[in-house]
PDB file of C-alpha atoms in Angstrom:
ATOM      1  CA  UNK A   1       0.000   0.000   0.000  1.00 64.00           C
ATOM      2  CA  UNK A   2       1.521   3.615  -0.862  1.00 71.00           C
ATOM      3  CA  UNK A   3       1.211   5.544   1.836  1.00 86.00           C
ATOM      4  CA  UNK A   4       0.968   9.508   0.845  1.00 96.00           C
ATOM      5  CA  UNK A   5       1.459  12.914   3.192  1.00 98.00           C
ATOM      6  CA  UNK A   6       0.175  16.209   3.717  1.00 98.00           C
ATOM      7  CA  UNK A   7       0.581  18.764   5.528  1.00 98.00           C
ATOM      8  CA  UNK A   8      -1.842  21.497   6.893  1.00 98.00           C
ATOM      9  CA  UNK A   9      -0.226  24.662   7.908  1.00 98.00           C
ATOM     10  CA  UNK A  10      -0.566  28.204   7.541  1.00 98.00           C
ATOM     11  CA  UNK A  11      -0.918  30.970  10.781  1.00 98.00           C
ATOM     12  CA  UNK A  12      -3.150  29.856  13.346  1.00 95.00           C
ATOM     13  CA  UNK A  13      -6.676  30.594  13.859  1.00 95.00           C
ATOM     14  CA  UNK A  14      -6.731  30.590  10.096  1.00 97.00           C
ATOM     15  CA  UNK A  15      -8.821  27.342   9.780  1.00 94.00           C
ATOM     16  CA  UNK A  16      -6.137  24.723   9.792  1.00 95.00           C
ATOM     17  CA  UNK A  17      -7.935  22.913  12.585  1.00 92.00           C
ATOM     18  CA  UNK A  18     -11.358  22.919  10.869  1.00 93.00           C
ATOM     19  CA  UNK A  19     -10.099  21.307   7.446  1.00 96.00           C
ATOM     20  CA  UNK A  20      -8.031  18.886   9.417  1.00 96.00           C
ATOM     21  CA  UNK A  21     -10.991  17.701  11.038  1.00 93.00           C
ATOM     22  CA  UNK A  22     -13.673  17.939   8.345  1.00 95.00           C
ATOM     23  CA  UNK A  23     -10.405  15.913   6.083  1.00 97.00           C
ATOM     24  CA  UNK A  24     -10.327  13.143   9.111  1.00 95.00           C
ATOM     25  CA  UNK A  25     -13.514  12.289   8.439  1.00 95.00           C
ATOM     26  CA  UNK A  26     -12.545  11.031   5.019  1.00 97.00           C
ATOM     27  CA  UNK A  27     -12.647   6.847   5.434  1.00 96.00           C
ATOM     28  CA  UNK A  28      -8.770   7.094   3.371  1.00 97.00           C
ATOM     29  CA  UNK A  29      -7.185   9.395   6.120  1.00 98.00           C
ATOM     30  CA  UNK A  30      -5.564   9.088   9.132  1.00 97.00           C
ATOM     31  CA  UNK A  31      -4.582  12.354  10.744  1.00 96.00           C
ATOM     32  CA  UNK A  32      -3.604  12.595  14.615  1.00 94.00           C
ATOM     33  CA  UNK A  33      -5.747  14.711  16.630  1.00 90.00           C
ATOM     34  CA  UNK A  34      -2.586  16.968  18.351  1.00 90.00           C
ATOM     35  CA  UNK A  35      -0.178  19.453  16.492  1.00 92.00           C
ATOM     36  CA  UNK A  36       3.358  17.033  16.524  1.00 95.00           C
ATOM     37  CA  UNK A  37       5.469  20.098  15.950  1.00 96.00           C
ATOM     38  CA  UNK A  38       7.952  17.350  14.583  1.00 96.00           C
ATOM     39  CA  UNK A  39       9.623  18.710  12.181  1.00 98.00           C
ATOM     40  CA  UNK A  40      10.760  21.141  14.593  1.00 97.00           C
ATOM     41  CA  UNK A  41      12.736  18.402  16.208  1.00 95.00           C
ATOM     42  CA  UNK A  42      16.556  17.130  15.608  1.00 96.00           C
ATOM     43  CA  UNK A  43      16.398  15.397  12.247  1.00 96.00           C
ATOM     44  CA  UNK A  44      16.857  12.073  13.538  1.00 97.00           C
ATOM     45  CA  UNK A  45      14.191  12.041  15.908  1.00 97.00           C
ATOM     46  CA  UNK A  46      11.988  14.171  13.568  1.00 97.00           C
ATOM     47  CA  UNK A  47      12.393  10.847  11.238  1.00 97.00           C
ATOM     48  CA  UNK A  48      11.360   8.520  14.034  1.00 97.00           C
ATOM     49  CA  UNK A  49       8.198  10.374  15.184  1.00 97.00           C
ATOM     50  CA  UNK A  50       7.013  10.790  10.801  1.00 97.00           C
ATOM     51  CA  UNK A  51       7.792   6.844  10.761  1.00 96.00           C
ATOM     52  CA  UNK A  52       5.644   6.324  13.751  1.00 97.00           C
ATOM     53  CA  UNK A  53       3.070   8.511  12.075  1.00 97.00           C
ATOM     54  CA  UNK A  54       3.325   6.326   9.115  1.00 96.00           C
ATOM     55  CA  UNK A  55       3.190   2.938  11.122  1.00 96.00           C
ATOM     56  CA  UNK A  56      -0.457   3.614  12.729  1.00 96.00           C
ATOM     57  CA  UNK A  57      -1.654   5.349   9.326  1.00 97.00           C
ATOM     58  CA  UNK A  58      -0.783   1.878   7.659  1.00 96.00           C
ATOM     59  CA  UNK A  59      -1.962  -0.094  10.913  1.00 96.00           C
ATOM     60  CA  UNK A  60      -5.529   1.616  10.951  1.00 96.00           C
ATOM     61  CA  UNK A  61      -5.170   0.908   6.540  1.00 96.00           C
ATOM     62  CA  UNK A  62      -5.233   4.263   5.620  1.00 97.00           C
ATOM     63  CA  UNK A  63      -3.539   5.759   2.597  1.00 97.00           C
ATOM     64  CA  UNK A  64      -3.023   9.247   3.513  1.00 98.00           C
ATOM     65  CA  UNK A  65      -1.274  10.146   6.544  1.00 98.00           C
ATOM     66  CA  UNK A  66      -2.598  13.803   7.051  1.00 98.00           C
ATOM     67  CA  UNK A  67      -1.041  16.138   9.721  1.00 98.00           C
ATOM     68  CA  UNK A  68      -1.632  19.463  11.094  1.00 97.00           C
ATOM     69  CA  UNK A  69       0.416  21.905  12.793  1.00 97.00           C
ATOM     70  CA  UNK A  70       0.115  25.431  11.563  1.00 97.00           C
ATOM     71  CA  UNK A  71       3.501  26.377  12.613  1.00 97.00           C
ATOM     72  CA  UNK A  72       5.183  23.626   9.782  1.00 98.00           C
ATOM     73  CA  UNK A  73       4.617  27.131   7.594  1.00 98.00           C
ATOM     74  CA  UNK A  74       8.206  27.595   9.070  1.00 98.00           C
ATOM     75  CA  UNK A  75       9.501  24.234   7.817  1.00 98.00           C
ATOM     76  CA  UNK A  76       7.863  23.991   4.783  1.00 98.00           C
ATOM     77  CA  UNK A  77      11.222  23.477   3.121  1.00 98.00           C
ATOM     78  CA  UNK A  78      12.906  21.223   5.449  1.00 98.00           C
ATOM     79  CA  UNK A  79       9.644  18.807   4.734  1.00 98.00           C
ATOM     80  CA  UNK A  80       9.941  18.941   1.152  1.00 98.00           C
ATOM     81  CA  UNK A  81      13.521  17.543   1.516  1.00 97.00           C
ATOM     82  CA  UNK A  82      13.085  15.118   4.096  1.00 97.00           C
ATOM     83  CA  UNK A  83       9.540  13.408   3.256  1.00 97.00           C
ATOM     84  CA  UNK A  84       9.516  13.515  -0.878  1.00 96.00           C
ATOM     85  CA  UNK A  85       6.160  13.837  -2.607  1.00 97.00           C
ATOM     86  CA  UNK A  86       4.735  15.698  -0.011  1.00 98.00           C
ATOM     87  CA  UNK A  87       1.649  17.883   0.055  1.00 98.00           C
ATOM     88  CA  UNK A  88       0.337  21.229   1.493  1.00 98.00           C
ATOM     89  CA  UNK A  89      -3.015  22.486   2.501  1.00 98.00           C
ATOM     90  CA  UNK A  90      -1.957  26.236   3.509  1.00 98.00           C
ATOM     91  CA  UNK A  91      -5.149  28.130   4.853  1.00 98.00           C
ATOM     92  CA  UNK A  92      -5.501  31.711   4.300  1.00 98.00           C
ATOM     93  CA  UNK A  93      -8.114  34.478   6.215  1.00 98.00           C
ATOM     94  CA  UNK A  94      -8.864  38.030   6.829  1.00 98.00           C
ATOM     95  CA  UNK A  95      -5.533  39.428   8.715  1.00 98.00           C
ATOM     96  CA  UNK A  96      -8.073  41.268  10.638  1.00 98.00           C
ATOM     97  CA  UNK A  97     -10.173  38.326  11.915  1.00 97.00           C
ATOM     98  CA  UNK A  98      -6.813  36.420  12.589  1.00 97.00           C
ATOM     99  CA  UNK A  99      -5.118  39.180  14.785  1.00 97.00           C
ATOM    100  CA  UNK A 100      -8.113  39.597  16.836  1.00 96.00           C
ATOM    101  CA  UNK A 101      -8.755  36.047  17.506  1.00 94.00           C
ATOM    102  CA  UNK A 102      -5.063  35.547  18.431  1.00 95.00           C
ATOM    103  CA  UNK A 103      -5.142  39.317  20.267  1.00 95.00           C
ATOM    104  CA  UNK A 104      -7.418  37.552  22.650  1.00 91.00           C
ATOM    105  CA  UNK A 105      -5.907  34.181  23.283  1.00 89.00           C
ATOM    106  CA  UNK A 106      -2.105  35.538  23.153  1.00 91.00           C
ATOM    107  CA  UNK A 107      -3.138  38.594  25.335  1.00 91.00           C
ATOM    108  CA  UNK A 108      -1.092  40.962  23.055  1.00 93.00           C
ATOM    109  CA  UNK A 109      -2.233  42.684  20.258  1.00 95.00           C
ATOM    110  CA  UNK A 110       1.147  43.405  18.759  1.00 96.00           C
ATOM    111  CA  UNK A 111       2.214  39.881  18.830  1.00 96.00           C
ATOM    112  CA  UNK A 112      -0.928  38.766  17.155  1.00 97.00           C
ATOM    113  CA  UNK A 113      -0.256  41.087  14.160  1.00 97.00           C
ATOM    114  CA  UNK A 114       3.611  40.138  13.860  1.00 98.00           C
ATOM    115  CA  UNK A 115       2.218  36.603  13.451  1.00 98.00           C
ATOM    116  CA  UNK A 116      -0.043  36.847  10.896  1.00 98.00           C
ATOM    117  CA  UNK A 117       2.176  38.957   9.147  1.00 98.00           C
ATOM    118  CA  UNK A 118       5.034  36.454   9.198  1.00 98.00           C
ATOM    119  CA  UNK A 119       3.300  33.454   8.597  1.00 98.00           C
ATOM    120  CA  UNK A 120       1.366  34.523   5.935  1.00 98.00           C
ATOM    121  CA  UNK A 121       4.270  36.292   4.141  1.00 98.00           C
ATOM    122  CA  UNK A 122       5.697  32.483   4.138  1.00 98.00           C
ATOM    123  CA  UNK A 123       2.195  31.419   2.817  1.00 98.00           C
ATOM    124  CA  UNK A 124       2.430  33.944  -0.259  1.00 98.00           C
ATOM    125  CA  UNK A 125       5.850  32.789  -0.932  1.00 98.00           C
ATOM    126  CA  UNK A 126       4.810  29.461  -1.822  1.00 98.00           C
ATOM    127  CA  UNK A 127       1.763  30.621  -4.295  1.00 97.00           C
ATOM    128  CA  UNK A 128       2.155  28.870  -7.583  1.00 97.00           C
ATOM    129  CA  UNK A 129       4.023  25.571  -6.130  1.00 98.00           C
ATOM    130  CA  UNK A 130       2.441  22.715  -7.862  1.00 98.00           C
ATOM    131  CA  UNK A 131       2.817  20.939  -4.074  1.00 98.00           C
ATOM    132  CA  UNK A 132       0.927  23.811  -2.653  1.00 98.00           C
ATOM    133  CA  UNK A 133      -2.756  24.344  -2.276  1.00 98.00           C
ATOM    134  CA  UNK A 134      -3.890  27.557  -1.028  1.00 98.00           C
ATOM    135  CA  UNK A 135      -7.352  28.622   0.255  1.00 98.00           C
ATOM    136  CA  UNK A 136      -9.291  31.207   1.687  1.00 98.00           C
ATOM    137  CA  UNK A 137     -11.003  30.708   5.013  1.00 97.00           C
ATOM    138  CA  UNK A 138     -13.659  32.773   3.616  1.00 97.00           C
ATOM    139  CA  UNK A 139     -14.162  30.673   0.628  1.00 98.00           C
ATOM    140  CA  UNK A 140     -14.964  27.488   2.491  1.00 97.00           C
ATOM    141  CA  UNK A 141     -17.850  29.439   4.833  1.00 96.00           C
ATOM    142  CA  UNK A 142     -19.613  30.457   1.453  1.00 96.00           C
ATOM    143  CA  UNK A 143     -19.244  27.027  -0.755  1.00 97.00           C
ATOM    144  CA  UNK A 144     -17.777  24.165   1.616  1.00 96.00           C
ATOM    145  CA  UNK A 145     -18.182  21.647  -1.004  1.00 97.00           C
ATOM    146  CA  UNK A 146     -17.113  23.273  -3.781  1.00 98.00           C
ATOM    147  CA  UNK A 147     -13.468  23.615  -1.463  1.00 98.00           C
ATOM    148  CA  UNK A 148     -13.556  20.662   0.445  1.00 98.00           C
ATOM    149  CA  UNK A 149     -13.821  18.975  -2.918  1.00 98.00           C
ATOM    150  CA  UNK A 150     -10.879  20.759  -4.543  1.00 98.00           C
ATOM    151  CA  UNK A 151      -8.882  20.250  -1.733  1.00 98.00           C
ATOM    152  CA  UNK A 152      -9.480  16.539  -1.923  1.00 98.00           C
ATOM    153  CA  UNK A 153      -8.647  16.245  -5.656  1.00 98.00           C
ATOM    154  CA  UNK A 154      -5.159  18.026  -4.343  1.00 98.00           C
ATOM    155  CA  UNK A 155      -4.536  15.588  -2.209  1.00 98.00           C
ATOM    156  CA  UNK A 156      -5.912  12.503  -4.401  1.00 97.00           C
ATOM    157  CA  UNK A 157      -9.514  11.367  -2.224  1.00 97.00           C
ATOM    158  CA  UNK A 158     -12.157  10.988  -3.849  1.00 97.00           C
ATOM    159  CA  UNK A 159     -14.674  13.509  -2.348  1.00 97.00           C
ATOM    160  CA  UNK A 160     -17.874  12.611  -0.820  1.00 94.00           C
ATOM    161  CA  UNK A 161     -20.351  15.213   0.258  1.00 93.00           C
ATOM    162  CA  UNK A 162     -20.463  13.065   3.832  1.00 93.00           C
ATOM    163  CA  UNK A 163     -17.947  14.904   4.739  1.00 95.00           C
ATOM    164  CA  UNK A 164     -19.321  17.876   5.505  1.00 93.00           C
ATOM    165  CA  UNK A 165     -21.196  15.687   8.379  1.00 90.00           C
ATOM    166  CA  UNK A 166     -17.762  15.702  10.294  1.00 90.00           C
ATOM    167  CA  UNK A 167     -19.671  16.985  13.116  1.00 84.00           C
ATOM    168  CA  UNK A 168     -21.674  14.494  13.675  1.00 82.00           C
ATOM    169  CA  UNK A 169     -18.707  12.287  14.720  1.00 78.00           C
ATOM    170  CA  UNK A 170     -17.200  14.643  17.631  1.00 71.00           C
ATOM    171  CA  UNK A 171     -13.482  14.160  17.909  1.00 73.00           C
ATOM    172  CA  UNK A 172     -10.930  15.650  20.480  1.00 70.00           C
ATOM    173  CA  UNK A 173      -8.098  17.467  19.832  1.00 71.00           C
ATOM    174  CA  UNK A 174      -5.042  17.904  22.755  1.00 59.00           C
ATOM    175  CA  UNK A 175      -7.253  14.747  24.849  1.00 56.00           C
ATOM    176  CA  UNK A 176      -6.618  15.405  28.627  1.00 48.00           C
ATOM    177  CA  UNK A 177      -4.004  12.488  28.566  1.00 45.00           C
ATOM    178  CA  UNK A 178      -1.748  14.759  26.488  1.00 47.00           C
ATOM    179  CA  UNK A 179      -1.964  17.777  28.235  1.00 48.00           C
ATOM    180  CA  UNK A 180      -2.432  17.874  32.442  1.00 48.00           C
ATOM    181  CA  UNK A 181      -5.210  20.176  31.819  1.00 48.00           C
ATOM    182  CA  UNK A 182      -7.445  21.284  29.683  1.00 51.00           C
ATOM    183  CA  UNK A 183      -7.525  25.036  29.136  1.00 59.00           C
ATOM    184  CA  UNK A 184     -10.663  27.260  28.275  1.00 62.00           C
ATOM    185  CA  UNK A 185      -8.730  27.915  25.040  1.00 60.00           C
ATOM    186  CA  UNK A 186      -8.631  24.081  24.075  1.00 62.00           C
ATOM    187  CA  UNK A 187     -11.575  23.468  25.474  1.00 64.00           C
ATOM    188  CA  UNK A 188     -13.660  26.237  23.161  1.00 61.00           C
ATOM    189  CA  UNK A 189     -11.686  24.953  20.061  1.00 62.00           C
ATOM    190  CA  UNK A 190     -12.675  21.841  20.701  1.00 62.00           C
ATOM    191  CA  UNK A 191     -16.182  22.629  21.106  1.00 64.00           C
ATOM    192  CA  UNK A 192     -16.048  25.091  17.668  1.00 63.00           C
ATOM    193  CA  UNK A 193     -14.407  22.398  15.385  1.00 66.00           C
ATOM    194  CA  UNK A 194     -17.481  19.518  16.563  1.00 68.00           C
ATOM    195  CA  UNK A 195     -19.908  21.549  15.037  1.00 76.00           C
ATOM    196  CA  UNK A 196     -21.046  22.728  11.563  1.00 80.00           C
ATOM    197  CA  UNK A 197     -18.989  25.225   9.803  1.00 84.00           C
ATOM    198  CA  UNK A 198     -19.024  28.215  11.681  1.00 81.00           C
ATOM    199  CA  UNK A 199     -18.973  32.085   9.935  1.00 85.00           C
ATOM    200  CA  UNK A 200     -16.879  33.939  11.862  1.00 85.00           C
ATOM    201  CA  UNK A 201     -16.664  36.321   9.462  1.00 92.00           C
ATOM    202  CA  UNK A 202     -16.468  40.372  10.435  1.00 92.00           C
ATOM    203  CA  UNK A 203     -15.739  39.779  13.933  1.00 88.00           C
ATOM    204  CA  UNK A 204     -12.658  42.321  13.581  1.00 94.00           C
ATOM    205  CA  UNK A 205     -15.404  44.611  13.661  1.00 94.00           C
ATOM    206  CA  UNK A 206     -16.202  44.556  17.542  1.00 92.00           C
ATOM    207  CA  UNK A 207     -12.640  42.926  18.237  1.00 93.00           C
ATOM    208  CA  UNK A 208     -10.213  44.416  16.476  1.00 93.00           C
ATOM    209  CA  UNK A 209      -8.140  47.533  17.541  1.00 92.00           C
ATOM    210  CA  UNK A 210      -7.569  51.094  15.363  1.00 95.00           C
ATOM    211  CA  UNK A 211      -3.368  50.403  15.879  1.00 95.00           C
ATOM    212  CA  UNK A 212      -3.977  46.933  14.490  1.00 95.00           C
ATOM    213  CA  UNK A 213      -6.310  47.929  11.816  1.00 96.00           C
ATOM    214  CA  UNK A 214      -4.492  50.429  10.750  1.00 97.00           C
ATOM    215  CA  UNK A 215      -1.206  48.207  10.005  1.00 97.00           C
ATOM    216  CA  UNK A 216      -3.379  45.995   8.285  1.00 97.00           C
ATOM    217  CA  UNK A 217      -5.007  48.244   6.360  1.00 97.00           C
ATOM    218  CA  UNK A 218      -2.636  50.743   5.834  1.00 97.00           C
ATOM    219  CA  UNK A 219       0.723  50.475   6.723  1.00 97.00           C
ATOM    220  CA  UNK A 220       2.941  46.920   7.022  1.00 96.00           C
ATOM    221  CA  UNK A 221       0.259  44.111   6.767  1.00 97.00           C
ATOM    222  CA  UNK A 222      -1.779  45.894   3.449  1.00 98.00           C
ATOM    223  CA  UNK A 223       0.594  43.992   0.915  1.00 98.00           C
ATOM    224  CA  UNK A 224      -0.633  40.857   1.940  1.00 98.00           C
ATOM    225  CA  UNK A 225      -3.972  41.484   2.700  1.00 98.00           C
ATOM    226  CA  UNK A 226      -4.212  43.052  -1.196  1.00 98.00           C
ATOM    227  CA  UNK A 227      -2.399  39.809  -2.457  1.00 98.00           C
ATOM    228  CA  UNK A 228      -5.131  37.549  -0.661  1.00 98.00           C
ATOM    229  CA  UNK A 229      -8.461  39.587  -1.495  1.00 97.00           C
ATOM    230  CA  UNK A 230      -8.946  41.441   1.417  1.00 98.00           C
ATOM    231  CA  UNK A 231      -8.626  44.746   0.317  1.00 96.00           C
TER     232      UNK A 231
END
C-alpha cells in the first residue's frame, strides 16, 4: 500500500484545525488529533516520530497520513527535503479576523499582528508551487463543497459530500491524557471544530483595535492582505 502525506499549515486561527478535522472524516485518512510540531525536532528524531506517524496510518489501513500543525509554515522546506512527494493544505483568512482572535488568546495585540504577518508572508511565498494548495477561510464558509472537494482532488480522495457531516462524529483534539489540563482555550476549540462550519466572518469589527487595523489596512500588513483579497 503507498502511503501519501500532507501537511496542513498556515498561521493559526486561520482554519487549519477545521479542514483537518472535516479531512479526518474522510474513510482514506488518518490524521492525529494533536499538532506534533515534529519537524521542529533534531532530524533524527523528527524521522522517528514521521515513521511512527506512518506505522499507525498503515496499521488503521489508511492511505493518507494527514497532519496538522500550523507552525510547519516555518519548515515547509525542510519537509519537502526530508519526506519527498509531499503535500500542502496552507489556509488563508482576513488578517483582521486572525489578529483579533489571536489578540485575545495571546493577550497581546502586537504579537498577534507580527504573526499573521510572518506566517502569511511564508504562505504567499509558496503561491504557484504545484505541491501547494492555497485557500481562503472565507471561501470554504460560502461554498464548503465546492473547497472541500478541490482540496481533496489536491490531495488525491475521492470527495464525498459526507464529509461535511464531520460533526456528527465529535473528535478531540489535545485529549486530557496529552496535556495535564485542559484550558478554556482548548476546550472552546474543541467545542467550535465539533460543530457545523461556523462564519466567523467580520468579527474584527467589535474585536479588532484602530493600531492593528491600521497596520493591516494601511501600513505593514496591506501587501498581503491586497495579495489575498482582502482589500
Amino acid at each position: 500500500m503507498v502511503m501519501r502525506t500532507g501537511f496542513i499549515c498556515g498561521c493559526g486561527h486561520s482554519g487549519t484545525t477545521l479542514i483537518a478535522t472535516i479531512l479526518a472524516a474522510h474513510p482514506d485518512v488518518y490524521l492525529p488529533f494533536q499538532e506534533t510540531n515534529v519537524f521542529f525536532k533534531w532530524t533524527p528524531l523528527a524521522m522517528f516520530r514521521y515513521w511512527k506517524l506512518k506505522r499507525a496510518a498503515r496499521g488503521a489501513g489508511k492511505t493518507l497520513l494527514l497532519e496538522k500543525t500550523p507552525r510547519h509554515i516555518r519548515r515547509v522546506g525542510r519537509i519537502r527535503r526530508l519526506v519527498p512527494g509531499a503535500r500542502f493544505v496552507m489556509p488563508v483568512r482576513d488578517g483582521r479576523d486572525v489578529v483579533a482572535s489571536l489578540a485575545k488568546r495571546l493577550g497581546d495585540p502586537r504579537e498577534a499582528l507580527d504573526r499573521w504577518i510572518g506566517d502569511n508572508a511564508l504562505v504567499l511565498a509558496e503561491q504557484g508551487q504545484p505541491d501547494v494548495l492555497i485557500y481562503r477561510y472565507e471561501d470554504l464558509v460560502e461554498d464548503p463543497a465546492k473547497i472541500v472537494e478541490r482540496i481533496c482532488g489536491f490531495l488525491n480522495l475521492p470527495f464525498s459530500p459526507d464529509l461535511l457531516d464531520y460533526h456528527r462524529k465529535p473528535q478531540q483534539w489535545f485529549k486530557p491524557a496529552e496535556v495535564e489540563l485542559e484550558t478554556q482555550h482548548t476546550a472552546l476549540r474543541n467545542q467550535q471544530v465539533n460543530q457545523p462550519i461556523y462564519d466567523g466572518r467580520g468579527r474584527w469589527k467589535t474585536d479588532l483595535g484602530q493600531q492593528e487595523l491600521a497596520e493591516l489596512t494601511e501600513g505593514r500588513g496591506k501587501p498581503l492582505m491586497q495579495a489575498f483579497g482582502y482589500l
